[in-house]
Amino acid sequence: MLTRRNALRWAVGAMASLVTDMESITRETLLGTAHAQEPSKSAQGMTMEAWMKDWMNVSKAPGGMLKISRFREPIYFLTAPISWTPNPGQEHYEAVTVPKGFVTDFASIPQIFWSVLRPDGEYAYAAVVHDYLYWDQARPREEADNILKMAMEDFEVETVTAGTIYRAVRVGGQGAWNDNAEKKAEGEKRVLTRFPQDPRTKWEDWKQRPGVFD
């Protein structure tokens, strides 16, 4: 028979058991946290040189989203800067920063391939970096082509596609390189500081306006 006294004893016993269980769980949680926070022996024994080497093994991602706008004709300009940074093992190449306002027509990839390899494909980011290097010409053309190849690898462009584009610029890129050199010698600029607001604006007209370049 369940009397008030028996019910009270049962309640007290249940509460005591619950408190004991909670204390046990709390101890286990605290011990687990302590073990998790305690550095492993391998981490404690890691030298700064080893830590830096491990950190450098992390692949460097391209910097900045590819944000572009275009003129009436298929000529584009960056509305934000982008960059390429060499991965571990590529340190003899310098990083590339393409400035906001850079004008590109993807012409560093020979147009003969555009019918099968659209200029704004998944390699577009790499192509813009390559176009800038072909315009800037602060480093050899071969180095610019190699950076194009490495940038496409960063985007995991299909090996056959990346290889085709790389061979195309190695064989047919000299013409675009020479054409850029001639235009620069004539005073043409490619980095805008003012962007057109009318989508009907043509590049050939806009570049003639005063104060649109840096």
PDB file of C-alpha atoms in Angstrom:
ATOM      1  CA  MET A   1       0.000   0.000   0.000  1.00  0.00           C
ATOM      2  CA  LEU A   2       1.375   3.398  -1.012  1.00  0.00           C
ATOM      3  CA  THR A   3       1.238   5.690   2.017  1.00  0.00           C
ATOM      4  CA  ARG A   4       2.318   9.347   2.145  1.00  0.00           C
ATOM      5  CA  ARG A   5       5.443   8.286   4.061  1.00  0.00           C
ATOM      6  CA  ASN A   6       6.389   5.686   1.414  1.00  0.00           C
ATOM      7  CA  ALA A   7       5.719   8.162  -1.387  1.00  0.00           C
ATOM      8  CA  LEU A   8       7.926  10.745   0.329  1.00  0.00           C
ATOM      9  CA  ARG A   9      10.742   8.217   0.779  1.00  0.00           C
ATOM     10  CA  TRP A  10      10.486   7.232  -2.931  1.00  0.00           C
ATOM     11  CA  ALA A  11      10.629  10.882  -4.029  1.00  0.00           C
ATOM     12  CA  VAL A  12      13.671  11.612  -1.850  1.00  0.00           C
ATOM     13  CA  GLY A  13      15.459   8.518  -3.177  1.00  0.00           C
ATOM     14  CA  ALA A  14      14.697   9.429  -6.786  1.00  0.00           C
ATOM     15  CA  MET A  15      16.015  12.961  -6.294  1.00  0.00           C
ATOM     16  CA  ALA A  16      19.201  11.676  -4.688  1.00  0.00           C
ATOM     17  CA  SER A  17      19.759   9.268  -7.549  1.00  0.00           C
ATOM     18  CA  LEU A  18      19.185  12.070 -10.081  1.00  0.00           C
ATOM     19  CA  VAL A  19      21.675  14.364  -8.341  1.00  0.00           C
ATOM     20  CA  THR A  20      24.285  11.575  -8.314  1.00  0.00           C
ATOM     21  CA  ASP A  21      23.773  10.932 -12.034  1.00  0.00           C
ATOM     22  CA  MET A  22      24.076  14.643 -12.849  1.00  0.00           C
ATOM     23  CA  GLU A  23      27.308  14.930 -10.858  1.00  0.00           C
ATOM     24  CA  SER A  24      28.743  11.961 -12.762  1.00  0.00           C
ATOM     25  CA  ILE A  25      27.768  13.424 -16.131  1.00  0.00           C
ATOM     26  CA  THR A  26      29.242  16.809 -15.188  1.00  0.00           C
ATOM     27  CA  ARG A  27      32.572  15.227 -14.148  1.00  0.00           C
ATOM     28  CA  GLU A  28      32.797  13.282 -17.404  1.00  0.00           C
ATOM     29  CA  THR A  29      31.995  16.386 -19.460  1.00  0.00           C
ATOM     30  CA  LEU A  30      34.618  18.477 -17.682  1.00  0.00           C
ATOM     31  CA  LEU A  31      37.227  15.755 -18.049  1.00  0.00           C
ATOM     32  CA  GLY A  32      36.404  15.412 -21.741  1.00  0.00           C
ATOM     33  CA  THR A  33      36.742  19.166 -22.247  1.00  0.00           C
ATOM     34  CA  ALA A  34      40.065  19.205 -20.463  1.00  0.00           C
ATOM     35  CA  HIS A  35      41.380  16.407 -22.637  1.00  0.00           C
ATOM     36  CA  ALA A  36      40.117  18.153 -25.759  1.00  0.00           C
ATOM     37  CA  GLN A  37      41.818  21.419 -24.787  1.00  0.00           C
ATOM     38  CA  GLU A  38      45.070  19.765 -23.868  1.00  0.00           C
ATOM     39  CA  PRO A  39      47.457  19.872 -26.870  1.00  0.00           C
ATOM     40  CA  SER A  40      48.441  16.503 -28.225  1.00  0.00           C
ATOM     41  CA  LYS A  41      51.993  15.296 -27.735  1.00  0.00           C
ATOM     42  CA  SER A  42      52.589  15.593 -31.470  1.00  0.00           C
ATOM     43  CA  ALA A  43      51.387  19.223 -31.439  1.00  0.00           C
ATOM     44  CA  GLN A  44      53.477  20.013 -28.334  1.00  0.00           C
ATOM     45  CA  GLY A  45      56.541  18.566 -29.999  1.00  0.00           C
ATOM     46  CA  MET A  46      55.990  20.382 -33.323  1.00  0.00           C
ATOM     47  CA  THR A  47      58.636  22.985 -34.067  1.00  0.00           C
ATOM     48  CA  MET A  48      57.801  26.356 -35.569  1.00  0.00           C
ATOM     49  CA  GLU A  49      59.456  25.258 -38.819  1.00  0.00           C
ATOM     50  CA  ALA A  50      57.272  22.138 -38.999  1.00  0.00           C
ATOM     51  CA  TRP A  51      54.162  24.155 -38.178  1.00  0.00           C
ATOM     52  CA  MET A  52      54.943  26.643 -40.946  1.00  0.00           C
ATOM     53  CA  LYS A  53      55.555  23.815 -43.406  1.00  0.00           C
ATOM     54  CA  ASP A  54      52.232  22.231 -42.468  1.00  0.00           C
ATOM     55  CA  TRP A  55      50.470  25.586 -42.874  1.00  0.00           C
ATOM     56  CA  MET A  56      52.107  26.190 -46.247  1.00  0.00           C
ATOM     57  CA  ASN A  57      50.764  22.879 -47.504  1.00  0.00           C
ATOM     58  CA  VAL A  58      47.269  24.400 -47.504  1.00  0.00           C
ATOM     59  CA  SER A  59      46.383  25.352 -51.078  1.00  0.00           C
ATOM     60  CA  LYS A  60      46.009  29.080 -51.694  1.00  0.00           C
ATOM     61  CA  ALA A  61      42.651  30.026 -53.170  1.00  0.00           C
ATOM     62  CA  PRO A  62      42.176  32.738 -55.787  1.00  0.00           C
ATOM     63  CA  GLY A  63      41.456  36.074 -54.155  1.00  0.00           C
ATOM     64  CA  GLY A  64      38.227  37.943 -54.827  1.00  0.00           C
ATOM     65  CA  MET A  65      35.072  37.056 -56.721  1.00  0.00           C
ATOM     66  CA  LEU A  66      35.146  37.714 -60.467  1.00  0.00           C
ATOM     67  CA  LYS A  67      32.856  40.732 -60.705  1.00  0.00           C
ATOM     68  CA  ILE A  68      32.618  42.154 -64.195  1.00  0.00           C
ATOM     69  CA  SER A  69      30.539  44.471 -66.300  1.00  0.00           C
ATOM     70  CA  ARG A  70      30.682  44.999 -70.059  1.00  0.00           C
ATOM     71  CA  PHE A  71      30.442  47.512 -72.814  1.00  0.00           C
ATOM     72  CA  ARG A  72      27.975  47.221 -75.656  1.00  0.00           C
ATOM     73  CA  GLU A  73      30.446  45.061 -77.543  1.00  0.00           C
ATOM     74  CA  PRO A  74      31.846  41.937 -75.820  1.00  0.00           C
ATOM     75  CA  ILE A  75      34.531  43.829 -73.927  1.00  0.00           C
ATOM     76  CA  TYR A  76      34.506  43.571 -70.148  1.00  0.00           C
ATOM     77  CA  PHE A  77      35.908  45.433 -67.145  1.00  0.00           C
ATOM     78  CA  LEU A  78      36.426  44.414 -63.528  1.00  0.00           C
ATOM     79  CA  THR A  79      34.260  46.119 -60.921  1.00  0.00           C
ATOM     80  CA  ALA A  80      36.425  44.666 -58.130  1.00  0.00           C
ATOM     81  CA  PRO A  81      40.057  43.502 -58.030  1.00  0.00           C
ATOM     82  CA  ILE A  82      41.051  39.845 -58.240  1.00  0.00           C
ATOM     83  CA  SER A  83      44.300  38.066 -57.493  1.00  0.00           C
ATOM     84  CA  TRP A  84      46.224  34.850 -57.939  1.00  0.00           C
ATOM     85  CA  THR A  85      48.629  33.523 -55.302  1.00  0.00           C
ATOM     86  CA  PRO A  86      51.163  30.738 -55.921  1.00  0.00           C
ATOM     87  CA  ASN A  87      50.659  27.423 -54.158  1.00  0.00           C
ATOM     88  CA  PRO A  88      53.384  25.567 -52.235  1.00  0.00           C
ATOM     89  CA  GLY A  89      56.049  24.555 -54.728  1.00  0.00           C
ATOM     90  CA  GLN A  90      55.270  27.557 -56.947  1.00  0.00           C
ATOM     91  CA  GLU A  91      57.005  30.156 -54.777  1.00  0.00           C
ATOM     92  CA  HIS A  92      59.353  31.259 -57.567  1.00  0.00           C
ATOM     93  CA  TYR A  93      56.287  32.842 -59.193  1.00  0.00           C
ATOM     94  CA  GLU A  94      55.116  36.157 -57.805  1.00  0.00           C
ATOM     95  CA  ALA A  95      51.492  36.762 -56.876  1.00  0.00           C
ATOM     96  CA  VAL A  96      49.323  38.664 -59.335  1.00  0.00           C
ATOM     97  CA  THR A  97      46.770  41.347 -58.501  1.00  0.00           C
ATOM     98  CA  VAL A  98      44.472  42.517 -61.280  1.00  0.00           C
ATOM     99  CA  PRO A  99      43.177  45.987 -60.403  1.00  0.00           C
ATOM    100  CA  LYS A 100      39.597  47.133 -60.365  1.00  0.00           C
ATOM    101  CA  GLY A 101      38.724  48.705 -63.703  1.00  0.00           C
ATOM    102  CA  PHE A 102      40.951  46.499 -65.834  1.00  0.00           C
ATOM    103  CA  VAL A 103      39.462  46.122 -69.318  1.00  0.00           C
ATOM    104  CA  THR A 104      39.646  42.693 -70.938  1.00  0.00           C
ATOM    105  CA  ASP A 105      38.390  41.075 -74.113  1.00  0.00           C
ATOM    106  CA  PHE A 106      39.858  37.618 -73.356  1.00  0.00           C
ATOM    107  CA  ALA A 107      42.007  38.140 -76.461  1.00  0.00           C
ATOM    108  CA  SER A 108      45.039  36.434 -74.930  1.00  0.00           C
ATOM    109  CA  ILE A 109      43.242  33.163 -75.732  1.00  0.00           C
ATOM    110  CA  PRO A 110      43.306  32.904 -79.555  1.00  0.00           C
ATOM    111  CA  GLN A 111      39.839  33.497 -81.010  1.00  0.00           C
ATOM    112  CA  ILE A 112      40.139  30.433 -83.242  1.00  0.00           C
ATOM    113  CA  PHE A 113      39.347  28.372 -80.120  1.00  0.00           C
ATOM    114  CA  TRP A 114      36.325  30.403 -79.027  1.00  0.00           C
ATOM    115  CA  SER A 115      33.930  28.264 -81.058  1.00  0.00           C
ATOM    116  CA  VAL A 116      34.724  25.251 -78.869  1.00  0.00           C
ATOM    117  CA  LEU A 117      36.056  26.996 -75.757  1.00  0.00           C
ATOM    118  CA  ARG A 118      33.838  29.934 -74.848  1.00  0.00           C
ATOM    119  CA  PRO A 119      35.883  32.817 -73.432  1.00  0.00           C
ATOM    120  CA  ASP A 120      33.730  33.034 -70.295  1.00  0.00           C
ATOM    121  CA  GLY A 121      33.977  29.363 -69.365  1.00  0.00           C
ATOM    122  CA  GLU A 122      35.055  28.018 -65.971  1.00  0.00           C
ATOM    123  CA  TYR A 123      38.581  29.184 -66.772  1.00  0.00           C
ATOM    124  CA  ALA A 124      37.395  32.832 -67.097  1.00  0.00           C
ATOM    125  CA  TYR A 125      39.050  33.880 -63.817  1.00  0.00           C
ATOM    126  CA  ALA A 126      42.377  32.474 -64.972  1.00  0.00           C
ATOM    127  CA  ALA A 127      41.892  34.061 -68.393  1.00  0.00           C
ATOM    128  CA  VAL A 128      41.432  37.538 -66.884  1.00  0.00           C
ATOM    129  CA  VAL A 129      44.618  37.127 -64.829  1.00  0.00           C
ATOM    130  CA  HIS A 130      46.378  36.005 -68.020  1.00  0.00           C
ATOM    131  CA  ASP A 131      44.980  38.941 -70.003  1.00  0.00           C
ATOM    132  CA  TYR A 132      46.294  41.345 -67.391  1.00  0.00           C
ATOM    133  CA  LEU A 133      49.759  39.807 -67.492  1.00  0.00           C
ATOM    134  CA  TYR A 134      49.717  40.052 -71.294  1.00  0.00           C
ATOM    135  CA  TRP A 135      48.819  43.725 -71.022  1.00  0.00           C
ATOM    136  CA  ASP A 136      51.121  44.622 -68.139  1.00  0.00           C
ATOM    137  CA  GLN A 137      54.087  42.715 -69.623  1.00  0.00           C
ATOM    138  CA  ALA A 138      56.121  43.159 -66.417  1.00  0.00           C
ATOM    139  CA  ARG A 139      57.182  39.512 -66.642  1.00  0.00           C
ATOM    140  CA  PRO A 140      58.001  37.163 -69.552  1.00  0.00           C
ATOM    141  CA  ARG A 141      55.205  35.786 -71.730  1.00  0.00           C
ATOM    142  CA  GLU A 142      56.153  32.220 -70.837  1.00  0.00           C
ATOM    143  CA  GLU A 143      55.670  33.006 -67.156  1.00  0.00           C
ATOM    144  CA  ALA A 144      52.250  34.524 -67.890  1.00  0.00           C
ATOM    145  CA  ASP A 145      51.258  31.349 -69.756  1.00  0.00           C
ATOM    146  CA  ASN A 146      52.443  29.155 -66.900  1.00  0.00           C
ATOM    147  CA  ILE A 147      50.413  31.190 -64.404  1.00  0.00           C
ATOM    148  CA  LEU A 148      47.360  30.726 -66.639  1.00  0.00           C
ATOM    149  CA  LYS A 149      47.900  26.975 -66.451  1.00  0.00           C
ATOM    150  CA  MET A 150      48.335  26.989 -62.669  1.00  0.00           C
ATOM    151  CA  ALA A 151      45.301  29.223 -62.175  1.00  0.00           C
ATOM    152  CA  MET A 152      43.181  26.811 -64.230  1.00  0.00           C
ATOM    153  CA  GLU A 153      44.443  23.990 -62.016  1.00  0.00           C
ATOM    154  CA  ASP A 154      43.264  25.983 -58.976  1.00  0.00           C
ATOM    155  CA  PHE A 155      39.777  25.932 -60.490  1.00  0.00           C
ATOM    156  CA  GLU A 156      40.094  22.227 -61.296  1.00  0.00           C
ATOM    157  CA  VAL A 157      39.449  22.861 -64.974  1.00  0.00           C
ATOM    158  CA  GLU A 158      39.319  19.558 -66.851  1.00  0.00           C
ATOM    159  CA  THR A 159      42.844  18.444 -67.745  1.00  0.00           C
ATOM    160  CA  VAL A 160      42.131  18.177 -71.482  1.00  0.00           C
ATOM    161  CA  THR A 161      40.554  21.646 -71.586  1.00  0.00           C
ATOM    162  CA  ALA A 162      43.325  23.260 -69.539  1.00  0.00           C
ATOM    163  CA  GLY A 163      45.969  21.561 -71.669  1.00  0.00           C
ATOM    164  CA  THR A 164      44.302  22.717 -74.887  1.00  0.00           C
ATOM    165  CA  ILE A 165      44.127  26.341 -73.714  1.00  0.00           C
ATOM    166  CA  TYR A 166      47.704  26.286 -72.463  1.00  0.00           C
ATOM    167  CA  ARG A 167      49.041  24.916 -75.748  1.00  0.00           C
ATOM    168  CA  ALA A 168      46.918  27.438 -77.643  1.00  0.00           C
ATOM    169  CA  VAL A 169      48.471  30.417 -75.857  1.00  0.00           C
ATOM    170  CA  ARG A 170      51.956  28.980 -76.144  1.00  0.00           C
ATOM    171  CA  VAL A 171      51.556  28.573 -79.908  1.00  0.00           C
ATOM    172  CA  GLY A 172      49.301  31.516 -80.774  1.00  0.00           C
ATOM    173  CA  GLY A 173      49.734  34.000 -77.931  1.00  0.00           C
ATOM    174  CA  GLN A 174      52.647  35.943 -79.376  1.00  0.00           C
ATOM    175  CA  GLY A 175      50.324  37.904 -81.663  1.00  0.00           C
ATOM    176  CA  ALA A 176      48.215  39.182 -78.740  1.00  0.00           C
ATOM    177  CA  TRP A 177      51.383  39.983 -76.794  1.00  0.00           C
ATOM    178  CA  ASN A 178      52.815  42.030 -79.687  1.00  0.00           C
ATOM    179  CA  ASP A 179      49.477  43.756 -80.313  1.00  0.00           C
ATOM    180  CA  ASN A 180      49.289  44.843 -76.675  1.00  0.00           C
ATOM    181  CA  ALA A 181      52.851  46.164 -76.795  1.00  0.00           C
ATOM    182  CA  GLU A 182      51.988  48.262 -79.850  1.00  0.00           C
ATOM    183  CA  LYS A 183      48.847  49.675 -78.261  1.00  0.00           C
ATOM    184  CA  LYS A 184      50.697  50.564 -75.068  1.00  0.00           C
ATOM    185  CA  ALA A 185      53.375  52.308 -77.116  1.00  0.00           C
ATOM    186  CA  GLU A 186      50.617  54.320 -78.783  1.00  0.00           C
ATOM    187  CA  GLY A 187      49.381  55.422 -75.365  1.00  0.00           C
ATOM    188  CA  GLU A 188      46.353  53.178 -74.901  1.00  0.00           C
ATOM    189  CA  LYS A 189      45.334  52.457 -71.301  1.00  0.00           C
ATOM    190  CA  ARG A 190      43.331  49.582 -69.838  1.00  0.00           C
ATOM    191  CA  VAL A 191      42.535  50.453 -66.209  1.00  0.00           C
ATOM    192  CA  LEU A 192      39.386  52.527 -65.780  1.00  0.00           C
ATOM    193  CA  THR A 193      38.660  54.815 -62.854  1.00  0.00           C
ATOM    194  CA  ARG A 194      35.244  55.787 -64.207  1.00  0.00           C
ATOM    195  CA  PHE A 195      32.720  53.212 -65.378  1.00  0.00           C
ATOM    196  CA  PRO A 196      30.003  53.772 -67.964  1.00  0.00           C
ATOM    197  CA  GLN A 197      26.431  53.764 -66.670  1.00  0.00           C
ATOM    198  CA  ASP A 198      24.707  53.456 -70.037  1.00  0.00           C
ATOM    199  CA  PRO A 199      24.686  49.834 -71.320  1.00  0.00           C
ATOM    200  CA  ARG A 200      24.781  51.164 -74.877  1.00  0.00           C
ATOM    201  CA  THR A 201      28.247  52.639 -74.360  1.00  0.00           C
ATOM    202  CA  LYS A 202      30.935  51.301 -76.669  1.00  0.00           C
ATOM    203  CA  TRP A 203      34.486  50.719 -75.545  1.00  0.00           C
ATOM    204  CA  GLU A 204      35.879  52.522 -78.577  1.00  0.00           C
ATOM    205  CA  ASP A 205      33.914  55.629 -77.596  1.00  0.00           C
ATOM    206  CA  TRP A 206      34.444  55.426 -73.826  1.00  0.00           C
ATOM    207  CA  LYS A 207      38.221  55.147 -73.990  1.00  0.00           C
ATOM    208  CA  GLN A 208      38.345  58.423 -75.928  1.00  0.00           C
ATOM    209  CA  ARG A 209      36.711  60.344 -73.100  1.00  0.00           C
ATOM    210  CA  PRO A 210      38.933  62.390 -70.785  1.00  0.00           C
ATOM    211  CA  GLY A 211      39.356  61.351 -67.167  1.00  0.00           C
ATOM    212  CA  VAL A 212      38.174  57.743 -67.452  1.00  0.00           C
ATOM    213  CA  PHE A 213      41.600  56.178 -66.732  1.00  0.00           C
ATOM    214  CA  ASP A 214      43.942  56.335 -63.770  1.00  0.00           C
TER     215      ASP A 214
END
